[in-house]
Coordinates of C-alpha atoms in Angstrom, one line a residue:
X1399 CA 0.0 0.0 0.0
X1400 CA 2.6 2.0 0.8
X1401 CA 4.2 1.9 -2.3
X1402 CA 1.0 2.4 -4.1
X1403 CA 0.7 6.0 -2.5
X1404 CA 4.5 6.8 -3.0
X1405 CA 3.5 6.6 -6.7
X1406 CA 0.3 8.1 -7.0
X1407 CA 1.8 11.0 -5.2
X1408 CA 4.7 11.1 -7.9
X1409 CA 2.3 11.0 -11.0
X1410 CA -0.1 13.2 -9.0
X1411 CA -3.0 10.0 -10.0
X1412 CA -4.8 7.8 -7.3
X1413 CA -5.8 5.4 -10.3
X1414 CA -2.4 3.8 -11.4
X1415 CA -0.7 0.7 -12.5
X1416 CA 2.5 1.9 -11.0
X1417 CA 3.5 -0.8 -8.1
X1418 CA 1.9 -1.3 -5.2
X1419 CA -0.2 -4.7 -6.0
X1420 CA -1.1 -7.7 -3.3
X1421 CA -2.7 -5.4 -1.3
X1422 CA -5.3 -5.5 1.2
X1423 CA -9.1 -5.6 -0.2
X1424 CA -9.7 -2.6 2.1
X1425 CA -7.6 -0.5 0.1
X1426 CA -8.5 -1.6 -3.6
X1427 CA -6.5 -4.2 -4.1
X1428 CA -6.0 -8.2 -3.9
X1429 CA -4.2 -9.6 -1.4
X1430 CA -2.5 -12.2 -3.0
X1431 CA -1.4 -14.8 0.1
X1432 CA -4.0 -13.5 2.0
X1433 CA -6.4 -15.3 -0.4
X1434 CA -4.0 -18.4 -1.2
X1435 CA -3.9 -17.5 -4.9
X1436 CA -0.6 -19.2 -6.0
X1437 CA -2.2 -22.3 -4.0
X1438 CA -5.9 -21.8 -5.4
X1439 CA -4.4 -22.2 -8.9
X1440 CA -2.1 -25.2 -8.1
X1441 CA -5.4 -27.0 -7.1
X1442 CA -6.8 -25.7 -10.2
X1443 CA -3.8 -27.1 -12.4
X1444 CA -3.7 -30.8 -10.5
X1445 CA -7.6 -30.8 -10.8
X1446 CA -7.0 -30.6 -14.8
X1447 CA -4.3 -32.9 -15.1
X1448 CA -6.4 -35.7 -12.8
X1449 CA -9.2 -35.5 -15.1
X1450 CA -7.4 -36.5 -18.5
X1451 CA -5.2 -39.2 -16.2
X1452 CA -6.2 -42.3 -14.9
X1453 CA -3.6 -43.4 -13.2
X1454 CA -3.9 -40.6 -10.7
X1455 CA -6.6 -38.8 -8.6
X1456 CA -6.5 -36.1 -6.0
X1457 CA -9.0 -38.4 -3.4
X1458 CA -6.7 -40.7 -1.9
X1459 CA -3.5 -39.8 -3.1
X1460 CA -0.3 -39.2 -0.8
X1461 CA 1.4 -36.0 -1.3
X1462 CA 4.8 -34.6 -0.4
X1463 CA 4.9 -30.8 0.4
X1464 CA 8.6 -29.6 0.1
X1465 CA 8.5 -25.6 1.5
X1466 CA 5.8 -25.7 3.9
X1467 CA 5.3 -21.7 4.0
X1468 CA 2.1 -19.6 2.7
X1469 CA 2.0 -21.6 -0.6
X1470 CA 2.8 -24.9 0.4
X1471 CA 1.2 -24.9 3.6
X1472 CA -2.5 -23.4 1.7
X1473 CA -1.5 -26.0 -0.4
X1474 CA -1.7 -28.9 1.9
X1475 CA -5.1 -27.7 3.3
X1476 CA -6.7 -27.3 -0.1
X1477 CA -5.4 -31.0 -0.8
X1478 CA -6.5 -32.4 2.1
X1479 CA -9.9 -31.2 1.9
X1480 CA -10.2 -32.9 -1.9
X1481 CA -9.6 -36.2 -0.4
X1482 CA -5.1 -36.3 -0.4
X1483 CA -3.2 -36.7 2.2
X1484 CA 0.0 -35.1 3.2
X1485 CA 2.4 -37.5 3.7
X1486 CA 5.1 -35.5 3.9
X1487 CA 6.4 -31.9 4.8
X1488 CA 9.3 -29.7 5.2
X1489 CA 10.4 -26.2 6.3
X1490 CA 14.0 -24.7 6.5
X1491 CA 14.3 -26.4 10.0
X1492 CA 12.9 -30.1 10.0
X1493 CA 11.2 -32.9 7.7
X1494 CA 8.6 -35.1 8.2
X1495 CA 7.3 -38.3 6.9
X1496 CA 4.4 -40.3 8.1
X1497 CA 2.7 -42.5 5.5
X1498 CA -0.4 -42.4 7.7
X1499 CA -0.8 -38.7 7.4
X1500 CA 0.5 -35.6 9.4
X1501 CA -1.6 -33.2 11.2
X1502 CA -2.1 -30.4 9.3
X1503 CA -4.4 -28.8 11.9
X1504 CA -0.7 -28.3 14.5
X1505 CA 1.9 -28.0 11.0
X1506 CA -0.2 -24.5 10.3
X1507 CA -0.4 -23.6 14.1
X1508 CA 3.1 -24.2 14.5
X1509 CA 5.0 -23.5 11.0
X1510 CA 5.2 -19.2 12.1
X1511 CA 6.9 -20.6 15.3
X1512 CA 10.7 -20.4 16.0
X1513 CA 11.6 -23.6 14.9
X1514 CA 9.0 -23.9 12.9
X1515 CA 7.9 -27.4 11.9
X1516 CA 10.9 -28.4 14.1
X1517 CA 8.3 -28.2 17.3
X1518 CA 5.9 -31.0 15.5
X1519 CA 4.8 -33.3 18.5
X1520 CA 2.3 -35.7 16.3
X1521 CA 3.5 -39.2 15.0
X1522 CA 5.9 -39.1 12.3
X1523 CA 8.1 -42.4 10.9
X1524 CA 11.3 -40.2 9.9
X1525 CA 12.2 -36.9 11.0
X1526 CA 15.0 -35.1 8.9
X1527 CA 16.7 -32.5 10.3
X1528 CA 18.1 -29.1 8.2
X1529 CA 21.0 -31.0 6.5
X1530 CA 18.8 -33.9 5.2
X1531 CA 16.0 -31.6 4.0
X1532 CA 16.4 -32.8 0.5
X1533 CA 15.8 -36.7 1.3
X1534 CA 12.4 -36.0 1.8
X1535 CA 12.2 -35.2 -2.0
X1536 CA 12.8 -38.7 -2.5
X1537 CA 10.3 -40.3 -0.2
X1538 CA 7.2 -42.2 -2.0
X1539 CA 4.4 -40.4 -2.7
X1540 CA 1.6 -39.8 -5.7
X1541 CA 2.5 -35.9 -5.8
X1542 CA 5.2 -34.3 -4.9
X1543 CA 4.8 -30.1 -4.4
X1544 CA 8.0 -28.5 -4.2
X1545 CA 7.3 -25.2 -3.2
X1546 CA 10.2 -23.2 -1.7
X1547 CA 13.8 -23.2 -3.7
X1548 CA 15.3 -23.3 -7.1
X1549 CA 16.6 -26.5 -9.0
X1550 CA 15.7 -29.2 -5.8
X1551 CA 15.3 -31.5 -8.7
X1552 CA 18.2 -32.7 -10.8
X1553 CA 20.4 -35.1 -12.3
X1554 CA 21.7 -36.1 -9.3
X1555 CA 18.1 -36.9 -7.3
X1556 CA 16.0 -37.9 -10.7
X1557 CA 17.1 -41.3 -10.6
X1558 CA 15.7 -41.8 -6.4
X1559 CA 12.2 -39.2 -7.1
X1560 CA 9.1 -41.6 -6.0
X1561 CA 6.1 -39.7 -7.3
X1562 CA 3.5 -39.9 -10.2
X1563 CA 3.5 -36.1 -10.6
X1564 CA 5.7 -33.1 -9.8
X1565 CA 3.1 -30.0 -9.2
X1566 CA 5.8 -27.0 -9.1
X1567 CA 5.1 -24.5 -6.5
X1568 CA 8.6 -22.7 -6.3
X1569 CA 9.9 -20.9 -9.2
X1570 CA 11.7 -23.1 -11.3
X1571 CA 12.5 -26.1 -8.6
X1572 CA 13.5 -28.5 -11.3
X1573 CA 15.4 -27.3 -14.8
X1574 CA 14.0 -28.4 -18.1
X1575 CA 16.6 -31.3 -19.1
X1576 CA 15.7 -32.7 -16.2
X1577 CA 11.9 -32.5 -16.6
X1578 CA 12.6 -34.2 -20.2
X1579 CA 14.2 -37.1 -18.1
X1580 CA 11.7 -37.9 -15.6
X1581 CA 8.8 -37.9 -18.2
X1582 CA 10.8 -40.0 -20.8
X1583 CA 12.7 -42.5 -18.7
X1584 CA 10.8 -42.2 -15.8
X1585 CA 7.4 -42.1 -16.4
X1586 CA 7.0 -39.0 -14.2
X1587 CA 4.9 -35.5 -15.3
X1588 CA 6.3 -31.8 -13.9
X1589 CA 3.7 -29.5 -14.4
X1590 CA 5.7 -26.6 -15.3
X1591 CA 5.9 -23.8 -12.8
X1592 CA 5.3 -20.4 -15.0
X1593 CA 1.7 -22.7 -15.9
X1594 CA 0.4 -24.1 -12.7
X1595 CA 1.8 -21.4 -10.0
X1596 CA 0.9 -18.6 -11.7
X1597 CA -2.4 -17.6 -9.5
X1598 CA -0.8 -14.9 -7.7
X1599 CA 0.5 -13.3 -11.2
X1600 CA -3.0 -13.4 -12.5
X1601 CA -4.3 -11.9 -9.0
X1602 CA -1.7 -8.9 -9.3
X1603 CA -2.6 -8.7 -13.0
X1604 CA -6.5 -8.6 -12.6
X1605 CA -5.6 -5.6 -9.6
X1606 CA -3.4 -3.7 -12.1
X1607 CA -6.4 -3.5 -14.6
X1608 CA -9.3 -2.8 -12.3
X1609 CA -7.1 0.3 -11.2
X1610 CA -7.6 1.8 -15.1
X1611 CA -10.5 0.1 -16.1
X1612 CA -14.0 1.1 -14.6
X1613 CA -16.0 -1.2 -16.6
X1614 CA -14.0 -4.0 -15.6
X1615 CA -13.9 -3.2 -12.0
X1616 CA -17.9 -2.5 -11.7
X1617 CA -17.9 -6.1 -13.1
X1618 CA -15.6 -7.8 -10.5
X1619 CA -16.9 -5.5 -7.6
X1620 CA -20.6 -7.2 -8.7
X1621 CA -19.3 -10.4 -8.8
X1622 CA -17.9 -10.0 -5.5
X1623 CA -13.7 -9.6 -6.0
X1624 CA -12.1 -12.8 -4.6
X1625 CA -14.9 -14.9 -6.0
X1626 CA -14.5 -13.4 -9.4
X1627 CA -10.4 -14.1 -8.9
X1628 CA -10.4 -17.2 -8.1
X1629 CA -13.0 -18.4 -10.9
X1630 CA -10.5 -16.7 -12.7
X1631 CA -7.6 -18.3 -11.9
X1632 CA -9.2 -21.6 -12.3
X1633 CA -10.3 -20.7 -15.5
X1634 CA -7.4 -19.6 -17.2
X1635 CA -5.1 -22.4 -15.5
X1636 CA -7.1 -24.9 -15.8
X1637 CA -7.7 -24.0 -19.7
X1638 CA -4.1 -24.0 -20.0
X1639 CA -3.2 -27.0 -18.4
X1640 CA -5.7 -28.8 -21.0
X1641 CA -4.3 -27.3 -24.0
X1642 CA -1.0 -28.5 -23.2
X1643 CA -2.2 -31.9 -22.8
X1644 CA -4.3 -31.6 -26.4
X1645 CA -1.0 -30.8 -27.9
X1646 CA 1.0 -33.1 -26.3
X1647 CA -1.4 -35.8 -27.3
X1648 CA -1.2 -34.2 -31.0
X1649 CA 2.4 -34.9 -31.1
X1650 CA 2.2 -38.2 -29.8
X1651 CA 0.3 -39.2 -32.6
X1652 CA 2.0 -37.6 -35.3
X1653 CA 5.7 -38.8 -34.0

């Protein structure tokens, strides 16, 4: 907000695209983690990709959250109440595996804490520690959600990943060479990050245009504004996530 002031007092204009986007409701804007946006459209791309796959639905699968901060952790909650269950989860101070489930209800009471998911006290088979974060990248599960750092996946883990799909929450978490090995050798699908994570980019981008555009904003304030987000979120990842599979399944049957 604050920066969305600095700049309308600069261009003397309260009605800018200028910086200043994510913010709270109150003040015209659309608070993007607020809302879980970047989660709301990773449940929106998995949701597509389930439906044209039959080897994999979100009801019963296990998943693996790698990065269990506002993404991952909105994540796990969205999953969980479609049926998955988290399996695994991990923060910059502890891992945890428990193929009967963890308890997301105490991870999100606990994860703002120092030590974070460190302080866990439910029933967990392995607990990694902050040098063995990466194992739990390996651990079996149906989807695995990296959602914190860069390149986590790569030639020297692709061999020992476990899942059925890669759902990228982090910025590019796994490199494209990579991504080409796990499909083709492994068997394994990454659903690409700049795809399925952008929710939050399409949040800021809707917030940008209502500032300039009144008939587009009169439409969205009428439809009520997060409502009229997420649809669209949903909407355009979903549609995107389905024309990549059409034209993957093109090519198949030309090659």
């Amino acid at each position: 907000q604050q920066i969305y002031e600095l700049n309308s007092r600069l261009i003397g204009n309260t009605s800018h695209s200028r910086g200043g986007t994510g913010r709270k409701e109150y003040y015209g804007g659309i608070p993007i983690d607020e809302w879980s946006l970047t989660a709301h459209g990773l449940i929106a791309a998995i949701s597509a990709f389930v439906s044209s796959n039959n080897e994999i639905n979100i009801k019963g699968a296990n998943v693996v959250i790698q990065g269990y901060g506002n993404v991952g952790a909105a994540t796990a909650i969205k999953l969980e109440k479609n049926g998955a269950k988290i399996v695994g989860a991990s923060d910059i101070n502890a891992g945890l595996w428990e193929p009967t489930g963890l308890n997301i209800k105490e991870m999100n009471s606990i994860r703002n804490q120092v030590g974070g998911l460190g302080n866990y006290t439910g029933k967990v088979e392995k607990f990694f520690d902050s040098n063995q974060l990466n194992w739990l990248l390996e651990a079996p599960c149906d989807i695995l959600v990296p959602a914190a750092r860069t390149n986590v996946i790569t030639s020297r883990n692709a061999d020992r990943i476990q899942c059925k799909v890669i759902l990228q929450g982090a910025n590019a978490p796994i490199n494209k060479m990579t991504e080409y090995y796990l499909i083709k050798k492994r068997g394994i699908v990454s659903l690409s990050d700049f795809i399925v994570n952008s929710g939050g980019v399409i949040g800021c981008a809707l917030e940008i245009a209502m500032q300039t555009d009144e008939v587009l904003k009169k439409v969205v304030l009428a439809a009520d504004v997060r409502s009229y987000t997420e649809n669209l979120i949903k909407k355009i990842i979903s549609n995107n996530i389905r024309e990549v599979i059409s034209q993957i399944n093109q090519k198949n049957k030309t090659d």
